Short mmCIF file of C-alpha atoms in Angstrom, two decimals:
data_model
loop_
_atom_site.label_atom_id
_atom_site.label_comp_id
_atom_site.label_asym_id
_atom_site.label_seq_id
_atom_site.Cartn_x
_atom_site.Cartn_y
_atom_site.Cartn_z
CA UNK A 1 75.43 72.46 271.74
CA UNK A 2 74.72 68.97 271.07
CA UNK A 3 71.37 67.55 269.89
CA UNK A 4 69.70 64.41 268.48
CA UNK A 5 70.52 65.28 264.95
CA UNK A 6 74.27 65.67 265.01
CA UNK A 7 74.60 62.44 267.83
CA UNK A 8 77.92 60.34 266.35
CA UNK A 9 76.48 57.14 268.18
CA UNK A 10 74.46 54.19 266.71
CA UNK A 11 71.28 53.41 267.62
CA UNK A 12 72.67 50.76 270.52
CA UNK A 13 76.40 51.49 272.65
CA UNK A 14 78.07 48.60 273.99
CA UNK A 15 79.19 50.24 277.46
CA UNK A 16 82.99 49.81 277.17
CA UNK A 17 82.66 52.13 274.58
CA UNK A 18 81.69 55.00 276.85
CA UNK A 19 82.51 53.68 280.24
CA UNK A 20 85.26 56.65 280.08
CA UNK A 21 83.75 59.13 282.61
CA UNK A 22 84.63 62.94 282.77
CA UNK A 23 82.52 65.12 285.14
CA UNK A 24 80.33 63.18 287.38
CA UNK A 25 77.27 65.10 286.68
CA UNK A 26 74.69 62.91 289.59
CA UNK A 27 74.57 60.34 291.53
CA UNK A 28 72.15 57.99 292.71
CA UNK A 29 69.05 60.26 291.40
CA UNK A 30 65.99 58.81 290.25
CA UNK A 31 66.37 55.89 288.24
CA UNK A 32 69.67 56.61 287.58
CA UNK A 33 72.40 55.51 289.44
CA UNK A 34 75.26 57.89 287.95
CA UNK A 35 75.42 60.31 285.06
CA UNK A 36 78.91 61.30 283.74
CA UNK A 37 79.92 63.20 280.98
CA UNK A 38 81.87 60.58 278.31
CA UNK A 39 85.09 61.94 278.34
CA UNK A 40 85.65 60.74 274.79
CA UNK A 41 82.68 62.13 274.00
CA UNK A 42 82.73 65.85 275.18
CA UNK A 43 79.00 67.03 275.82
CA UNK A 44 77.89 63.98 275.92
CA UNK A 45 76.66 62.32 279.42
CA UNK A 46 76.48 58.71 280.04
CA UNK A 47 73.07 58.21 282.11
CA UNK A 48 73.33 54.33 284.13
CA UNK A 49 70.01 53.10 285.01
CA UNK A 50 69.88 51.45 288.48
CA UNK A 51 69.43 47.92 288.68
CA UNK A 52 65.69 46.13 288.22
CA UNK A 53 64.47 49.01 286.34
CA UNK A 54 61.26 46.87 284.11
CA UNK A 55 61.91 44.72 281.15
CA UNK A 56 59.40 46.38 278.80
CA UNK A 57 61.47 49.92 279.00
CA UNK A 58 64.28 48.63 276.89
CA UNK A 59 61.88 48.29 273.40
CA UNK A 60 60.50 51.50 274.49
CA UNK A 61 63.25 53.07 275.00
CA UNK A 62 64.80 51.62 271.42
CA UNK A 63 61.38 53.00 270.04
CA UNK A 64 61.56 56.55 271.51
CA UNK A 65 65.29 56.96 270.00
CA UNK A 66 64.64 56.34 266.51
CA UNK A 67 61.23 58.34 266.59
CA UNK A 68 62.76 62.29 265.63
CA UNK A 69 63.62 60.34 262.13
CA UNK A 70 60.34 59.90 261.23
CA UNK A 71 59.34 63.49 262.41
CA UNK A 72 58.32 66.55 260.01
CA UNK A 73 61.64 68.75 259.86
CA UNK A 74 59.88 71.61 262.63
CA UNK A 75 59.13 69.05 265.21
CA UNK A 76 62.44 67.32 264.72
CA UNK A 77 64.32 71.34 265.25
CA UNK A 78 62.14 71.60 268.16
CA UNK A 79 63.47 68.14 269.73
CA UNK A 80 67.05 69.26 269.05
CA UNK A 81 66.33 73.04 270.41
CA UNK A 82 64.25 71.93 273.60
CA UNK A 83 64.63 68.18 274.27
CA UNK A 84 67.03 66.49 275.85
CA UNK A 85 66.23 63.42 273.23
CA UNK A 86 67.99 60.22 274.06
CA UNK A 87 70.89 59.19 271.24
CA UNK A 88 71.61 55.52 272.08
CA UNK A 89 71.23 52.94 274.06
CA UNK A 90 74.04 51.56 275.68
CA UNK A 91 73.96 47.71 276.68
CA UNK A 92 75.95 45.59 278.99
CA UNK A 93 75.89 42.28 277.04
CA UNK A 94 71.97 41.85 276.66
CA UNK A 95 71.30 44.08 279.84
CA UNK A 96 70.35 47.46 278.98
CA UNK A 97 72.79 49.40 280.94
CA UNK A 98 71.74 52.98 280.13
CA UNK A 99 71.27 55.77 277.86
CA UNK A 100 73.44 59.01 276.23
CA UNK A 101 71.78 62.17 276.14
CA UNK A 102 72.86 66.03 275.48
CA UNK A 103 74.52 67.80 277.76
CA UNK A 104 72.08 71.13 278.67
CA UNK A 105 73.66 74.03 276.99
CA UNK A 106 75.44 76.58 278.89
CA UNK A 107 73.08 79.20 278.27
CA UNK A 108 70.97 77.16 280.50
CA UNK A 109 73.56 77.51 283.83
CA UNK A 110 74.03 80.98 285.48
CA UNK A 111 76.00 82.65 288.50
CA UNK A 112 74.27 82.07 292.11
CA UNK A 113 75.13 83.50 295.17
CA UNK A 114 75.78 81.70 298.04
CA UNK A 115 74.63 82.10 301.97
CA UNK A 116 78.26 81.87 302.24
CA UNK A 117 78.23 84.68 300.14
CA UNK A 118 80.40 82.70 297.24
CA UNK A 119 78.84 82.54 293.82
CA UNK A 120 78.89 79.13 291.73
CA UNK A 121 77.33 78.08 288.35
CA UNK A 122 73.91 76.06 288.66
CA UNK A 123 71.56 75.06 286.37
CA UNK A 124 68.23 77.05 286.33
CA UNK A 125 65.53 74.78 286.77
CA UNK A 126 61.59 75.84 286.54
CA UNK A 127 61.43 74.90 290.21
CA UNK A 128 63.61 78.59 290.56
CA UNK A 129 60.67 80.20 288.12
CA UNK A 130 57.80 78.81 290.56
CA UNK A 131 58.51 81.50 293.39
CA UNK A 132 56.46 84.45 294.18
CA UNK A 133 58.82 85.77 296.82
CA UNK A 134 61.06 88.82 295.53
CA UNK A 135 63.68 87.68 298.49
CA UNK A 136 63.97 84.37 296.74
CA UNK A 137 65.87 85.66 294.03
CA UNK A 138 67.39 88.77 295.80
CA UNK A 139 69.37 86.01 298.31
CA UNK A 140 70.32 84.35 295.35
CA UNK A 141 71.76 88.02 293.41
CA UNK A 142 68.86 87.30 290.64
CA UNK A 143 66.62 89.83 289.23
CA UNK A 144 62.89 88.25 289.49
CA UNK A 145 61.60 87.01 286.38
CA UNK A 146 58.94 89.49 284.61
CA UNK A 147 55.55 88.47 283.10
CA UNK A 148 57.38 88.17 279.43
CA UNK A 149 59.67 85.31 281.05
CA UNK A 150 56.80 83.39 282.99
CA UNK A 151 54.79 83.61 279.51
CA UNK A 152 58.17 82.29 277.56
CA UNK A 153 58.59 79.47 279.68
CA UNK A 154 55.12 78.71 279.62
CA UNK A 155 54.72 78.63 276.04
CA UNK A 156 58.16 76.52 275.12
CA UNK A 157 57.11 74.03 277.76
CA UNK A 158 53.63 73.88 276.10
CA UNK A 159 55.18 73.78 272.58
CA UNK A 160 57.17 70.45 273.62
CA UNK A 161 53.99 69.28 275.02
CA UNK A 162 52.47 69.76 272.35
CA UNK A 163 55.30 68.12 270.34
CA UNK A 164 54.67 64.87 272.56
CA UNK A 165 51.40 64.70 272.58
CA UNK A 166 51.42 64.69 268.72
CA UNK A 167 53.76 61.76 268.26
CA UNK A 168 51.49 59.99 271.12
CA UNK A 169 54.59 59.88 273.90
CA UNK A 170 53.54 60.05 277.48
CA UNK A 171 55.97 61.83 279.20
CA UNK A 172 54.25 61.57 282.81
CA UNK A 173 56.54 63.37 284.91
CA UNK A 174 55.97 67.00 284.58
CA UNK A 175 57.24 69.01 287.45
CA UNK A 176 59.80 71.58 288.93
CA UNK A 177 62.98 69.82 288.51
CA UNK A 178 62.66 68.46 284.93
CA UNK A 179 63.38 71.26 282.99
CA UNK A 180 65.53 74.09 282.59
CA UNK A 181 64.99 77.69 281.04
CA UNK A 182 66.74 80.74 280.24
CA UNK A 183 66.91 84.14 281.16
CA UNK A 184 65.14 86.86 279.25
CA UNK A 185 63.96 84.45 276.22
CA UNK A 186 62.82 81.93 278.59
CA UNK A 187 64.12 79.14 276.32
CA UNK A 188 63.57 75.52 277.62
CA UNK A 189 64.95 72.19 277.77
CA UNK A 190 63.23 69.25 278.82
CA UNK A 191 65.13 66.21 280.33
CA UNK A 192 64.43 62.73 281.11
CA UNK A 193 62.53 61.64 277.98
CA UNK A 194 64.48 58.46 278.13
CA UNK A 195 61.95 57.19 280.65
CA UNK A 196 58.59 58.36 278.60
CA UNK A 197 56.49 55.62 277.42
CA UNK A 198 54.41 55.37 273.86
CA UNK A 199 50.70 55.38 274.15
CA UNK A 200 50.90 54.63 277.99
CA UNK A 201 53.66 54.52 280.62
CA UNK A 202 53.68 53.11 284.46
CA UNK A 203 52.45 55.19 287.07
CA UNK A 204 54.87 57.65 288.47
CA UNK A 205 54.25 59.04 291.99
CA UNK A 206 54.49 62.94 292.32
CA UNK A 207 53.36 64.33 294.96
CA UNK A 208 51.24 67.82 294.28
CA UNK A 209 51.22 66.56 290.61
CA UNK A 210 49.08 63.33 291.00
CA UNK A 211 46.40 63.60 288.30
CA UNK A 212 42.77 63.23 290.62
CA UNK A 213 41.64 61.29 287.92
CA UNK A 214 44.03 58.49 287.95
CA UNK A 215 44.49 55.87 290.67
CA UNK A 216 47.58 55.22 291.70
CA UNK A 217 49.02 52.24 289.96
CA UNK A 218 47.00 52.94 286.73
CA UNK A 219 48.84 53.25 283.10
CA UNK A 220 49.67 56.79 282.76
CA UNK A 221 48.37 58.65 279.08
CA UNK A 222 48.62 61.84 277.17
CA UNK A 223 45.78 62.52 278.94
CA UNK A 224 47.25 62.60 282.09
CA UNK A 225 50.10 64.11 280.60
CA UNK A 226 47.27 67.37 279.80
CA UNK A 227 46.51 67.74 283.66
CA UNK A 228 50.39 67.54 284.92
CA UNK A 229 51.33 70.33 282.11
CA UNK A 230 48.09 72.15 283.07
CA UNK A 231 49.49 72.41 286.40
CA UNK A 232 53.09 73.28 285.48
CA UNK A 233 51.81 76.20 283.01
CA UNK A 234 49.81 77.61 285.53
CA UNK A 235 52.81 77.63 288.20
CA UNK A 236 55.05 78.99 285.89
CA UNK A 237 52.93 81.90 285.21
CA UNK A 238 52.28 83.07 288.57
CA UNK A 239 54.66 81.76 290.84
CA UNK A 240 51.98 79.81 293.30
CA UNK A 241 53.36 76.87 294.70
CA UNK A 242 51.48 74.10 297.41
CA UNK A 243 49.40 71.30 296.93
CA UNK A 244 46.33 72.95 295.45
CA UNK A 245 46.86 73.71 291.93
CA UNK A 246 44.11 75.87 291.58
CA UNK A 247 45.17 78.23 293.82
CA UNK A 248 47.86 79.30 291.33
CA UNK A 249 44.59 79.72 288.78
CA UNK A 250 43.15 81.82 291.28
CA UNK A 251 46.16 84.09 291.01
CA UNK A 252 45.87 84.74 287.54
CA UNK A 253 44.59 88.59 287.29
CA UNK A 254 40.93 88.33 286.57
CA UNK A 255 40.72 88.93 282.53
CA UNK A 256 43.29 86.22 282.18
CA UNK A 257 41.41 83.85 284.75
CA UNK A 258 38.41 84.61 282.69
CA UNK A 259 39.08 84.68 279.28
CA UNK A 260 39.74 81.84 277.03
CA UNK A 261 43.06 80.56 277.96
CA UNK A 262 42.10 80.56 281.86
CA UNK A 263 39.02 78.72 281.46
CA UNK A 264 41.02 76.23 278.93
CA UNK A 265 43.55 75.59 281.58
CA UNK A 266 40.40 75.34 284.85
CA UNK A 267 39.41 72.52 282.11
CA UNK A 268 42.68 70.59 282.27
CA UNK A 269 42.63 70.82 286.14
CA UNK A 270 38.78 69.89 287.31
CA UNK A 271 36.98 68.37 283.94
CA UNK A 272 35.56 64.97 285.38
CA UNK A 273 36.47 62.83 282.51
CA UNK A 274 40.18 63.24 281.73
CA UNK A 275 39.07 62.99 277.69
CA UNK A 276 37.14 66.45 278.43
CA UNK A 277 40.71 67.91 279.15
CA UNK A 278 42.12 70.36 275.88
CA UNK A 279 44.59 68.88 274.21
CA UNK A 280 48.01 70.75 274.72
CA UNK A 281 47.92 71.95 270.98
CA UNK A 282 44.40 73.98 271.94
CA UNK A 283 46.85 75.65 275.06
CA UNK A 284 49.45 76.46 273.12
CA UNK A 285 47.69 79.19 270.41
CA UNK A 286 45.97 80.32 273.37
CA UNK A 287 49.25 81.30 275.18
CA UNK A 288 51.25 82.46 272.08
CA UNK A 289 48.10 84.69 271.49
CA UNK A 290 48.60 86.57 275.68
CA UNK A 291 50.69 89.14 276.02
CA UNK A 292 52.80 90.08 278.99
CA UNK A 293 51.02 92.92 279.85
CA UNK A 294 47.83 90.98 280.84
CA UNK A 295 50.11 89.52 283.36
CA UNK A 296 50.78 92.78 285.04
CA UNK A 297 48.59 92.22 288.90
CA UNK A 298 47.85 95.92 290.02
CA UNK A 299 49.05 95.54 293.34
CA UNK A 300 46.90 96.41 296.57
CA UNK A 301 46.40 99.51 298.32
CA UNK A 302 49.10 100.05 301.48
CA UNK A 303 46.97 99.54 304.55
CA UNK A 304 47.29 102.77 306.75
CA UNK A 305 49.72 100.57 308.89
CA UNK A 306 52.08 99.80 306.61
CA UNK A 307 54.37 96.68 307.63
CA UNK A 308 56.89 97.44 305.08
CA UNK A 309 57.81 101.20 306.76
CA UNK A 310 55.99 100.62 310.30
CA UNK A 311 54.84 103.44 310.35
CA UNK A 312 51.27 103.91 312.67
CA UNK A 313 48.28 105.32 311.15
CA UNK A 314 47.34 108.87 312.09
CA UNK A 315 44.95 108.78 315.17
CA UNK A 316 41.73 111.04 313.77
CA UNK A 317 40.31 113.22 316.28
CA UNK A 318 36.75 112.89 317.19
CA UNK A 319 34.12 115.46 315.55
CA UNK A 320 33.12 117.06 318.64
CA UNK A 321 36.47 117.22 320.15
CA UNK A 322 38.37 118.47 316.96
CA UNK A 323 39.28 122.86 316.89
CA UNK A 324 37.51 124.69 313.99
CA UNK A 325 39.20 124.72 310.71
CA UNK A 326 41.66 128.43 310.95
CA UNK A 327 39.33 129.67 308.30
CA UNK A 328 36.30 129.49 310.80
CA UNK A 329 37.92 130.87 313.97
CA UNK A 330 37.30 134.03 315.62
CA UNK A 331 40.29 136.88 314.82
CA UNK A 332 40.90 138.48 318.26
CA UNK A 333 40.12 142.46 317.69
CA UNK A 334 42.63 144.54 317.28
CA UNK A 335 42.91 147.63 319.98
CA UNK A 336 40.00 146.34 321.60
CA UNK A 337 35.57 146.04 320.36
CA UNK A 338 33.01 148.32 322.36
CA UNK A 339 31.13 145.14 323.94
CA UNK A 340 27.55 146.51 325.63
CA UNK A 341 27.54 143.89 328.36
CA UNK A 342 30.37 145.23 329.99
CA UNK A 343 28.14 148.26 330.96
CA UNK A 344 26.06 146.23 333.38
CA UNK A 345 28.08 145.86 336.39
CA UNK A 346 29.33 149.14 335.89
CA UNK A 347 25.70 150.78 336.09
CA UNK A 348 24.35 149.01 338.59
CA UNK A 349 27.43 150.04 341.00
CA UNK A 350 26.55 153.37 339.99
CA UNK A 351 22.68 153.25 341.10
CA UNK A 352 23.75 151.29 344.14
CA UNK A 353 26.43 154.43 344.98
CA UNK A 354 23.95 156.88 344.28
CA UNK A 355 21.29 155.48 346.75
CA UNK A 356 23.80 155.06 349.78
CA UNK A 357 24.40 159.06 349.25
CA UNK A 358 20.43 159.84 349.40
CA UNK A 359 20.34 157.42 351.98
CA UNK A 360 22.90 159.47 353.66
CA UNK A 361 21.73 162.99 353.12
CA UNK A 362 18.54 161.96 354.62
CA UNK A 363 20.01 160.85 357.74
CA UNK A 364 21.88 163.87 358.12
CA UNK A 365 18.70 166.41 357.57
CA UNK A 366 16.62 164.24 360.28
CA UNK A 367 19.49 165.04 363.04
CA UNK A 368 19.64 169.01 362.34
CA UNK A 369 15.80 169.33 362.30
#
């Protein structure tokens, strides 16, 4: 692993000196027009700024690599852990040409299938920890990240906000692509520092990132750095994507979205003066403080007609049309039940019988008279 604290370049890099290029790493990204690992420098990637890129960035840019030196010994470990601090500048005659930085660590690349069904190596960007789809991850043969990851990731990212904030450097570009984490310990490693200003910075365009607060056009500030991270923590944590960002606060269960830390981070998103926003060192206790298990969303009850096994809901029968329960019906007797009103007919064929014969014997006495 490389890092800002074992770098074997000066302060300023005439180009020729790493114009070698190994693996061409990007292209034409950003503000960068190429980024190549030095091949005499193995680890080590040569980023080249694109032409017109503004005048004032080159003292920042001097500023921002000597600053670790002057850092307490834990924030300077944390920039060689999590940062992907720039080293040197490297100049083209009195043209700053572009910038070495750290190669990310392998621990930060991992196996991904394919639609082909191939696997390759890619690097594991947050943008892959802000999905709430369990068939995101399954296509790519991942297992999706647990609460204990999301609260990791959440809480290194904070840590190096933190870490910014602290030595007043605006980083202004928080989002999906510019960092990468790891699996299980949810290490990260934040890239593209070389373009963060001190005390204020240009305005960056971001879509679903832009701070309400700030016009576009208007000097960026750790202030506006507080509602970006905001944003980013809250993703990370739940997985909610879109333009909204507090739809992914909605989605924190309730005694999180309550409690002290959600409430912090509802500050950092809708607080009408951006100086009413907690500072990221207030976020971070309040995340190293959660624990997974508040993370945990108790998932719904299955609707009777269940999409996942399609299976119909049970018609109910209506009351008046439903049998008796077996417990109330009527046994059948056994050998047969003496039943009175049977009788009836019987006896009334029997009187009827009876007075057709005295009806009869009558007759018959008249004609022998």
């Amino acid at each position: 692993m490389r890092a800002w604290s074992d770098s074997p370049f000066e302060a300023v890099t005439p180009l020729r000196e790493v114009a070698a290029r190994g693996t061409v790493i990007a292209a034409e990204n950003g503000e960068s027009e190429i980024v190549y690992e030095c091949a005499d420098h193995p680890g080590w990637l040569v980023k080249l700024y694109r032409p017109g890129r503004p005048a004032e960035a080159a003292g920042v840019l001097e500023r921002l690599i000597a600053l670790p030196a002057g850092m307490p010994a834990a924030d300077r470990a944390l920039v060689d852990r999590s940062v992907c601090w720039p080293v040197t500048r490297v100049v083209d005659g009195a043209r700053t040409a572009g910038v070495v930085i750290a190669r990310a660590p392998a621990e930060f690349s991992v196996p991904m299938r394919m639609i082909s069904g191939s696997t390759t190596v890619r690097l594991l960007e947050v943008d892959h920890l802000v999905q709430s789809d369990p068939a995101f991850f399954a296509r790519r043969g991942w297992e999706a990240p647990g609460p204990a990851e999301r609260l990791s990731v959440a809480r290194n990212l904070a840590a190096v906000g933190a870490l910014l904030e602290r030595h007043d450097v605006v980083y202004g570009d928080w989002s999906y692509a510019n960092a990468f984490w790891t699996r299980r310990s949810g290490r990260v490693f934040v890239i593209d520092v070389d373009s963060c200003g001190l005390s204020d910075r240009p305005w960056v365009e971001s879509k679903m990132w832009d701070d309400p607060r700030v016009a576009p056009g208007d000097r960026l500030t750790v202030r506006t750095d507080r509602y970006k991270l905001a944003v980013l923590i809250l993703r990370c944590l739940t997985g909610v994507r879109g333009p909204d960002p507090e739809a992914a606060h909605a989605a924190l269960p309730s005694a999180v979205r309550d409690g002290p830390l959600g409430r912090a981070l509802h500050r950092s998103l809708t607080a009408a003066d951006p100086a009413l926003r907690p500072p990221v060192a207030d976020l971070l206790p309040l995340l190293e403080a959660a624990h997974p298990d508040q993370f945990v969303r108790v998932p719904a009850p299955r609707p009777p007609h269940s999409p996942v096994t399609g299976t119909p809901p049970e018609r109910a029968t209506p009351p008046e049309h439903r049998p008796p329960p077996p417990e109330h019906r009527t046994a059948p007797p056994i050998g047969g039940a003496f039943r009175p009103e049977r009788l009836l007919p019987v006896v009334i064929v029997a009187c009827l019988a009876v007075l057709v014969l005295l009806a009869g014997a009558g007759l018959v006495a008249s004609l022998f008279a």
